[in-house]
mmCIF file of N, CA, C and O and ligand atoms in Angstrom:
data_model
loop_
_atom_site.group_PDB
_atom_site.id
_atom_site.type_symbol
_atom_site.label_atom_id
_atom_site.label_comp_id
_atom_site.label_asym_id
_atom_site.label_seq_id
_atom_site.Cartn_x
_atom_site.Cartn_y
_atom_site.Cartn_z
ATOM 1 N N MET A 1 0.849 -1.193 0.000
ATOM 2 C CA MET A 1 0.000 0.000 0.000
ATOM 3 C C MET A 1 0.887 1.246 0.000
ATOM 4 O O MET A 1 1.525 1.549 0.994
ATOM 5 N N ASN A 2 0.957 1.923 -1.125
ATOM 6 C CA ASN A 2 1.852 3.073 -1.210
ATOM 7 C C ASN A 2 1.128 4.409 -1.124
ATOM 8 O O ASN A 2 1.607 5.355 -0.538
ATOM 9 N N GLU A 3 -0.022 4.439 -1.707
ATOM 10 C CA GLU A 3 -0.762 5.689 -1.666
ATOM 11 C C GLU A 3 -2.215 5.438 -1.342
ATOM 12 O O GLU A 3 -2.751 4.386 -1.606
ATOM 13 N N MET A 4 -2.829 6.417 -0.786
ATOM 14 C CA MET A 4 -4.265 6.334 -0.545
ATOM 15 C C MET A 4 -4.918 7.520 -1.231
ATOM 16 O O MET A 4 -4.361 8.608 -1.272
ATOM 17 N N CYS A 5 -6.079 7.281 -1.744
ATOM 18 C CA CYS A 5 -6.826 8.415 -2.265
ATOM 19 C C CYS A 5 -7.693 8.967 -1.131
ATOM 20 O O CYS A 5 -7.845 8.344 -0.092
ATOM 21 N N CYS A 6 -8.252 10.124 -1.350
ATOM 22 C CA CYS A 6 -9.002 10.798 -0.296
ATOM 23 C C CYS A 6 -10.175 9.942 0.193
ATOM 24 O O CYS A 6 -10.500 9.937 1.374
ATOM 25 N N LYS A 7 -10.771 9.213 -0.725
ATOM 26 C CA LYS A 7 -11.913 8.380 -0.355
ATOM 27 C C LYS A 7 -11.491 7.305 0.636
ATOM 28 O O LYS A 7 -12.191 7.016 1.604
ATOM 29 N N GLN A 8 -10.330 6.718 0.403
ATOM 30 C CA GLN A 8 -9.828 5.697 1.329
ATOM 31 C C GLN A 8 -9.496 6.304 2.686
ATOM 32 O O GLN A 8 -9.724 5.696 3.726
ATOM 33 N N ILE A 9 -8.939 7.503 2.638
ATOM 34 C CA ILE A 9 -8.605 8.184 3.884
ATOM 35 C C ILE A 9 -9.847 8.321 4.757
ATOM 36 O O ILE A 9 -9.827 8.037 5.948
ATOM 37 N N VAL A 10 -10.920 8.737 4.137
ATOM 38 C CA VAL A 10 -12.162 8.909 4.887
ATOM 39 C C VAL A 10 -12.620 7.574 5.471
ATOM 40 O O VAL A 10 -13.051 7.497 6.624
ATOM 41 N N GLU A 11 -12.473 6.523 4.688
ATOM 42 C CA GLU A 11 -12.894 5.205 5.165
ATOM 43 C C GLU A 11 -12.034 4.708 6.332
ATOM 44 O O GLU A 11 -12.507 4.009 7.219
ATOM 45 N N PHE A 12 -10.761 5.103 6.308
ATOM 46 C CA PHE A 12 -9.840 4.632 7.354
ATOM 47 C C PHE A 12 -9.849 5.514 8.593
ATOM 48 O O PHE A 12 -9.215 5.198 9.594
ATOM 49 N N MET A 13 -10.548 6.623 8.513
ATOM 50 C CA MET A 13 -10.433 7.631 9.560
ATOM 51 C C MET A 13 -10.831 7.103 10.947
ATOM 52 O O MET A 13 -10.143 7.351 11.931
ATOM 53 N N ALA A 14 -11.919 6.368 10.997
ATOM 54 C CA ALA A 14 -12.370 5.830 12.282
ATOM 55 C C ALA A 14 -11.313 4.887 12.859
ATOM 56 O O ALA A 14 -10.979 4.968 14.043
ATOM 57 N N ASP A 15 -10.776 4.022 12.001
ATOM 58 C CA ASP A 15 -9.739 3.091 12.449
ATOM 59 C C ASP A 15 -8.491 3.834 12.898
ATOM 60 O O ASP A 15 -7.855 3.461 13.884
ATOM 61 N N TYR A 16 -8.164 4.888 12.165
ATOM 62 C CA TYR A 16 -6.990 5.682 12.516
ATOM 63 C C TYR A 16 -7.147 6.256 13.916
ATOM 64 O O TYR A 16 -6.248 6.183 14.747
ATOM 65 N N LEU A 17 -8.303 6.835 14.183
ATOM 66 C CA LEU A 17 -8.523 7.475 15.479
ATOM 67 C C LEU A 17 -8.597 6.452 16.608
ATOM 68 O O LEU A 17 -8.248 6.750 17.743
ATOM 69 N N GLU A 18 -9.058 5.252 16.282
ATOM 70 C CA GLU A 18 -9.102 4.193 17.298
ATOM 71 C C GLU A 18 -7.768 3.460 17.370
ATOM 72 O O GLU A 18 -7.622 2.501 18.107
ATOM 73 N N LYS A 19 -6.819 3.911 16.575
ATOM 74 C CA LYS A 19 -5.484 3.312 16.488
ATOM 75 C C LYS A 19 -5.562 1.830 16.120
ATOM 76 O O LYS A 19 -4.857 0.992 16.673
ATOM 77 N N GLU A 20 -6.445 1.525 15.206
ATOM 78 C CA GLU A 20 -6.607 0.139 14.777
ATOM 79 C C GLU A 20 -6.024 -0.108 13.395
ATOM 80 O O GLU A 20 -6.170 -1.188 12.833
ATOM 81 N N LEU A 21 -5.353 0.893 12.850
ATOM 82 C CA LEU A 21 -4.738 0.698 11.544
ATOM 83 C C LEU A 21 -3.427 -0.046 11.697
ATOM 84 O O LEU A 21 -2.689 0.185 12.651
ATOM 85 N N PRO A 22 -3.121 -0.957 10.756
ATOM 86 C CA PRO A 22 -1.793 -1.578 10.760
ATOM 87 C C PRO A 22 -0.723 -0.504 10.526
ATOM 88 O O PRO A 22 -1.002 0.505 9.869
ATOM 89 N N ASP A 23 0.455 -0.724 11.080
ATOM 90 C CA ASP A 23 1.542 0.262 11.009
ATOM 91 C C ASP A 23 1.732 0.893 9.647
ATOM 92 O O ASP A 23 1.840 2.107 9.516
ATOM 93 N N GLU A 24 1.766 0.039 8.640
ATOM 94 C CA GLU A 24 2.054 0.526 7.295
ATOM 95 C C GLU A 24 0.970 1.493 6.818
ATOM 96 O O GLU A 24 1.255 2.577 6.317
ATOM 97 N N ALA A 25 -0.254 1.101 7.031
ATOM 98 C CA ALA A 25 -1.374 1.945 6.627
ATOM 99 C C ALA A 25 -1.386 3.238 7.425
ATOM 100 O O ALA A 25 -1.695 4.308 6.916
ATOM 101 N N TYR A 26 -1.031 3.125 8.679
ATOM 102 C CA TYR A 26 -0.971 4.274 9.573
ATOM 103 C C TYR A 26 -0.015 5.337 9.022
ATOM 104 O O TYR A 26 -0.333 6.518 8.953
ATOM 105 N N LYS A 27 1.170 4.873 8.584
ATOM 106 C CA LYS A 27 2.172 5.786 8.031
ATOM 107 C C LYS A 27 1.665 6.450 6.761
ATOM 108 O O LYS A 27 1.818 7.655 6.565
ATOM 109 N N VAL A 28 1.089 5.644 5.877
ATOM 110 C CA VAL A 28 0.577 6.175 4.621
ATOM 111 C C VAL A 28 -0.525 7.195 4.897
ATOM 112 O O VAL A 28 -0.592 8.254 4.284
ATOM 113 N N PHE A 29 -1.339 6.859 5.851
ATOM 114 C CA PHE A 29 -2.435 7.743 6.242
ATOM 115 C C PHE A 29 -1.889 9.096 6.697
ATOM 116 O O PHE A 29 -2.307 10.162 6.233
ATOM 117 N N GLU A 30 -0.926 9.063 7.614
ATOM 118 C CA GLU A 30 -0.379 10.308 8.145
ATOM 119 C C GLU A 30 0.313 11.120 7.058
ATOM 120 O O GLU A 30 0.252 12.347 7.045
ATOM 121 N N GLN A 31 0.984 10.411 6.146
ATOM 122 C CA GLN A 31 1.636 11.092 5.045
ATOM 123 C C GLN A 31 0.602 11.828 4.190
ATOM 124 O O GLN A 31 0.784 12.980 3.814
ATOM 125 N N HIS A 32 -0.491 11.169 3.912
ATOM 126 C CA HIS A 32 -1.543 11.776 3.108
ATOM 127 C C HIS A 32 -2.121 13.005 3.817
ATOM 128 O O HIS A 32 -2.326 14.046 3.211
ATOM 129 N N ILE A 33 -2.338 12.893 5.103
ATOM 130 C CA ILE A 33 -2.885 14.009 5.878
ATOM 131 C C ILE A 33 -1.947 15.215 5.806
ATOM 132 O O ILE A 33 -2.388 16.352 5.729
ATOM 133 N N LYS A 34 -0.633 14.933 5.827
ATOM 134 C CA LYS A 34 0.337 16.025 5.719
ATOM 135 C C LYS A 34 0.236 16.732 4.381
ATOM 136 O O LYS A 34 0.385 17.946 4.291
ATOM 137 N N ASP A 35 0.026 15.945 3.346
ATOM 138 C CA ASP A 35 0.062 16.497 1.992
ATOM 139 C C ASP A 35 -1.274 17.050 1.526
ATOM 140 O O ASP A 35 -1.346 17.802 0.566
ATOM 141 N N CYS A 36 -2.335 16.619 2.163
ATOM 142 C CA CYS A 36 -3.655 16.921 1.636
ATOM 143 C C CYS A 36 -4.442 17.763 2.640
ATOM 144 O O CYS A 36 -4.848 17.270 3.688
ATOM 145 N N GLY A 37 -4.604 19.021 2.315
ATOM 146 C CA GLY A 37 -5.297 19.937 3.211
ATOM 147 C C GLY A 37 -6.731 19.539 3.481
ATOM 148 O O GLY A 37 -7.221 19.668 4.605
ATOM 149 N N CYS A 38 -7.411 19.062 2.466
ATOM 150 C CA CYS A 38 -8.820 18.680 2.623
ATOM 151 C C CYS A 38 -8.971 17.586 3.660
ATOM 152 O O CYS A 38 -9.812 17.669 4.554
ATOM 153 N N CYS A 39 -8.148 16.564 3.540
ATOM 154 C CA CYS A 39 -8.253 15.439 4.462
ATOM 155 C C CYS A 39 -7.824 15.851 5.862
ATOM 156 O O CYS A 39 -8.403 15.387 6.844
ATOM 157 N N ALA A 40 -6.817 16.725 5.957
ATOM 158 C CA ALA A 40 -6.378 17.192 7.263
ATOM 159 C C ALA A 40 -7.516 17.926 7.958
ATOM 160 O O ALA A 40 -7.785 17.703 9.146
ATOM 161 N N GLU A 41 -8.198 18.764 7.212
ATOM 162 C CA GLU A 41 -9.317 19.514 7.756
ATOM 163 C C GLU A 41 -10.455 18.579 8.157
ATOM 164 O O GLU A 41 -11.066 18.720 9.208
ATOM 165 N N PHE A 42 -10.695 17.602 7.292
ATOM 166 C CA PHE A 42 -11.762 16.650 7.581
ATOM 167 C C PHE A 42 -11.449 15.854 8.842
ATOM 168 O O PHE A 42 -12.315 15.641 9.692
ATOM 169 N N LEU A 43 -10.195 15.454 8.976
ATOM 170 C CA LEU A 43 -9.783 14.694 10.154
ATOM 171 C C LEU A 43 -9.980 15.527 11.417
ATOM 172 O O LEU A 43 -10.452 15.024 12.428
ATOM 173 N N ARG A 44 -9.664 16.810 11.319
ATOM 174 C CA ARG A 44 -9.797 17.694 12.473
ATOM 175 C C ARG A 44 -11.262 17.772 12.924
ATOM 176 O O ARG A 44 -11.575 17.598 14.105
ATOM 177 N N THR A 45 -12.157 18.021 11.992
ATOM 178 C CA THR A 45 -13.567 18.126 12.353
ATOM 179 C C THR A 45 -14.110 16.776 12.811
ATOM 180 O O THR A 45 -14.904 16.708 13.738
ATOM 181 N N TYR A 46 -13.659 15.727 12.154
ATOM 182 C CA TYR A 46 -14.094 14.374 12.510
ATOM 183 C C TYR A 46 -13.726 14.059 13.955
ATOM 184 O O TYR A 46 -14.541 13.584 14.736
ATOM 185 N N ARG A 47 -12.487 14.399 14.301
ATOM 186 C CA ARG A 47 -12.004 14.127 15.648
ATOM 187 C C ARG A 47 -12.782 14.954 16.667
ATOM 188 O O ARG A 47 -13.178 14.462 17.718
ATOM 189 N N GLU A 48 -13.015 16.215 16.343
ATOM 190 C CA GLU A 48 -13.762 17.087 17.250
ATOM 191 C C GLU A 48 -15.177 16.574 17.475
ATOM 192 O O GLU A 48 -15.687 16.605 18.588
ATOM 193 N N THR A 49 -15.781 16.116 16.402
ATOM 194 C CA THR A 49 -17.145 15.591 16.508
ATOM 195 C C THR A 49 -17.187 14.402 17.452
ATOM 196 O O THR A 49 -18.050 14.314 18.320
ATOM 197 N N ILE A 50 -16.214 13.514 17.293
ATOM 198 C CA ILE A 50 -16.168 12.338 18.164
ATOM 199 C C ILE A 50 -15.968 12.746 19.615
ATOM 200 O O ILE A 50 -16.643 12.260 20.513
ATOM 201 N N LEU A 51 -15.045 13.687 19.835
ATOM 202 C CA LEU A 51 -14.784 14.135 21.195
ATOM 203 C C LEU A 51 -16.027 14.764 21.799
ATOM 204 O O LEU A 51 -16.371 14.510 22.946
ATOM 205 N N LEU A 52 -16.708 15.587 21.012
ATOM 206 C CA LEU A 52 -17.921 16.235 21.502
ATOM 207 C C LEU A 52 -18.967 15.205 21.888
ATOM 208 O O LEU A 52 -19.592 15.308 22.930
ATOM 209 N N CYS A 53 -19.149 14.217 21.046
ATOM 210 C CA CYS A 53 -20.138 13.176 21.327
ATOM 211 C C CYS A 53 -19.799 12.451 22.614
ATOM 212 O O CYS A 53 -20.667 12.197 23.436
ATOM 213 N N ARG A 54 -18.517 12.124 22.769
ATOM 214 C CA ARG A 54 -18.115 11.400 23.966
ATOM 215 C C ARG A 54 -18.341 12.244 25.204
ATOM 216 O O ARG A 54 -18.795 11.759 26.223
ATOM 217 N N GLU A 55 -18.018 13.537 25.106
ATOM 218 C CA GLU A 55 -18.217 14.431 26.239
ATOM 219 C C GLU A 55 -19.685 14.490 26.629
ATOM 220 O O GLU A 55 -20.030 14.448 27.795
ATOM 221 N N CYS A 56 -20.530 14.611 25.621
ATOM 222 C CA CYS A 56 -21.971 14.698 25.889
ATOM 223 C C CYS A 56 -22.438 13.457 26.623
ATOM 224 O O CYS A 56 -23.186 13.536 27.581
ATOM 225 N N MET A 57 -22.000 12.302 26.149
ATOM 226 C CA MET A 57 -22.514 11.053 26.705
ATOM 227 C C MET A 57 -21.918 10.732 28.056
ATOM 228 O O MET A 57 -22.584 10.183 28.919
ATOM 229 N N CYS A 58 -20.639 11.072 28.241
ATOM 230 C CA CYS A 58 -19.972 10.639 29.462
ATOM 231 C C CYS A 58 -20.079 11.652 30.593
ATOM 232 O O CYS A 58 -20.278 11.287 31.736
ATOM 233 N N ASN A 59 -19.909 12.913 30.260
ATOM 234 C CA ASN A 59 -19.742 13.893 31.328
ATOM 235 C C ASN A 59 -21.029 14.561 31.776
ATOM 236 O O ASN A 59 -21.073 15.167 32.823
ATOM 237 N N LYS A 60 -22.029 14.487 30.929
ATOM 238 C CA LYS A 60 -23.225 15.219 31.293
ATOM 239 C C LYS A 60 -24.423 14.302 31.469
ATOM 240 O O LYS A 60 -24.960 13.794 30.510
ATOM 241 N N PRO A 61 -24.810 14.079 32.689
ATOM 242 C CA PRO A 61 -26.040 13.319 32.908
ATOM 243 C C PRO A 61 -27.221 14.119 32.360
ATOM 244 O O PRO A 61 -27.176 15.351 32.347
ATOM 245 N N PRO A 62 -28.269 13.430 31.928
ATOM 246 C CA PRO A 62 -29.392 14.107 31.280
ATOM 247 C C PRO A 62 -30.047 15.159 32.166
ATOM 248 O O PRO A 62 -30.564 16.146 31.666
ATOM 249 N N GLU A 63 -30.008 14.956 33.479
ATOM 250 C CA GLU A 63 -30.679 15.921 34.353
ATOM 251 C C GLU A 63 -29.879 17.203 34.533
ATOM 252 O O GLU A 63 -30.316 18.148 35.151
ATOM 253 N N ASP A 64 -28.665 17.193 34.007
ATOM 254 C CA ASP A 64 -27.787 18.337 34.188
ATOM 255 C C ASP A 64 -28.019 19.391 33.097
ATOM 256 O O ASP A 64 -27.091 19.941 32.550
ATOM 257 N N ARG A 65 -29.238 19.633 32.776
ATOM 258 C CA ARG A 65 -29.542 20.647 31.760
ATOM 259 C C ARG A 65 -29.598 22.022 32.409
ATOM 260 O O ARG A 65 -29.932 22.142 33.581
ATOM 261 N N PRO A 66 -29.269 23.022 31.644
ATOM 262 C CA PRO A 66 -29.381 24.374 32.225
ATOM 263 C C PRO A 66 -30.837 24.652 32.573
ATOM 264 O O PRO A 66 -31.741 24.281 31.832
ATOM 265 N N GLU A 67 -31.029 25.289 33.709
ATOM 266 C CA GLU A 67 -32.404 25.577 34.124
ATOM 267 C C GLU A 67 -33.000 26.708 33.313
ATOM 268 O O GLU A 67 -32.335 27.683 33.013
ATOM 269 N N ILE A 68 -34.244 26.573 32.989
ATOM 270 C CA ILE A 68 -34.936 27.656 32.299
ATOM 271 C C ILE A 68 -35.482 28.607 33.361
ATOM 272 O O ILE A 68 -36.188 28.175 34.266
ATOM 273 N N PRO A 69 -35.128 29.879 33.249
ATOM 274 C CA PRO A 69 -35.621 30.825 34.261
ATOM 275 C C PRO A 69 -37.143 30.868 34.267
ATOM 276 O O PRO A 69 -37.771 30.806 33.219
ATOM 277 N N GLU A 70 -37.701 30.963 35.460
ATOM 278 C CA GLU A 70 -39.153 30.917 35.614
ATOM 279 C C GLU A 70 -39.826 32.033 34.820
ATOM 280 O O GLU A 70 -40.880 31.838 34.217
ATOM 281 N N GLN A 71 -39.181 33.194 34.836
ATOM 282 C CA GLN A 71 -39.745 34.319 34.094
ATOM 283 C C GLN A 71 -39.896 34.019 32.618
ATOM 284 O O GLN A 71 -40.879 34.403 31.987
ATOM 285 N N LEU A 72 -38.908 33.337 32.083
ATOM 286 C CA LEU A 72 -38.953 32.999 30.658
ATOM 287 C C LEU A 72 -40.115 32.050 30.381
ATOM 288 O O LEU A 72 -40.858 32.206 29.421
ATOM 289 N N VAL A 73 -40.282 31.077 31.279
ATOM 290 C CA VAL A 73 -41.393 30.138 31.137
ATOM 291 C C VAL A 73 -42.713 30.900 31.139
ATOM 292 O O VAL A 73 -43.580 30.684 30.287
ATOM 293 N N LYS A 74 -42.863 31.818 32.096
ATOM 294 C CA LYS A 74 -44.089 32.625 32.188
ATOM 295 C C LYS A 74 -44.300 33.423 30.919
ATOM 296 O O LYS A 74 -45.416 33.506 30.392
ATOM 297 N N ALA A 75 -43.236 34.037 30.433
ATOM 298 C CA ALA A 75 -43.336 34.846 29.220
ATOM 299 C C ALA A 75 -43.814 34.002 28.049
ATOM 300 O O ALA A 75 -44.644 34.441 27.247
ATOM 301 N N ILE A 76 -43.301 32.768 27.961
ATOM 302 C CA ILE A 76 -43.714 31.884 26.862
ATOM 303 C C ILE A 76 -45.195 31.515 27.013
ATOM 304 O O ILE A 76 -45.959 31.534 26.040
ATOM 305 N N MET A 77 -45.599 31.212 28.257
ATOM 306 C CA MET A 77 -47.008 30.867 28.505
ATOM 307 C C MET A 77 -47.909 32.035 28.127
ATOM 308 O O MET A 77 -48.960 31.856 27.491
ATOM 309 N N GLU A 78 -47.513 33.223 28.527
ATOM 310 C CA GLU A 78 -48.291 34.410 28.202
ATOM 311 C C GLU A 78 -48.415 34.588 26.704
ATOM 312 O O GLU A 78 -49.501 34.855 26.170
ATOM 313 N N ALA A 79 -47.306 34.445 26.036
ATOM 314 C CA ALA A 79 -47.290 34.615 24.582
ATOM 315 C C ALA A 79 -48.221 33.598 23.924
ATOM 316 O O ALA A 79 -48.932 33.925 22.974
ATOM 317 N N ARG A 80 -48.234 32.377 24.466
ATOM 318 C CA ARG A 80 -49.100 31.346 23.899
ATOM 319 C C ARG A 80 -50.580 31.678 24.064
ATOM 320 O O ARG A 80 -51.380 31.426 23.183
ATOM 321 N N LYS A 81 -50.893 32.199 25.249
ATOM 322 C CA LYS A 81 -52.299 32.546 25.523
ATOM 323 C C LYS A 81 -52.801 33.542 24.489
ATOM 324 O O LYS A 81 -53.964 33.496 24.086
ATOM 325 N N ARG A 82 -51.924 34.457 24.112
ATOM 326 C CA ARG A 82 -52.347 35.523 23.210
ATOM 327 C C ARG A 82 -52.505 35.020 21.768
ATOM 328 O O ARG A 82 -53.108 35.678 20.959
ATOM 329 N N MET A 83 -51.926 33.854 21.481
ATOM 330 C CA MET A 83 -51.997 33.387 20.092
ATOM 331 C C MET A 83 -53.363 32.793 19.728
ATOM 332 O O MET A 83 -54.068 32.302 20.571
HETATM 333 ZN ZN1 ZN B 1 -6.889 13.734 0.695
#
């Protein structure tokens, strides 16, 4: 495996981030990311998305939502009555 096209890079991205790529593929992958701005950018957003998802699921229990101020609730109820 000497070169990867962008489509392959995208397919390998999950494995790359989970460090499940074989060494050789890993090197080719990183080389491509260095040379290819599009894939580098895609990898960055891909990684951020995964991190965000993990943070949401692990760190924030569902009950930990920001509280809605009572006044806002009242204002919404009032607005509804008028509709
Ligand atoms: Zn590429």
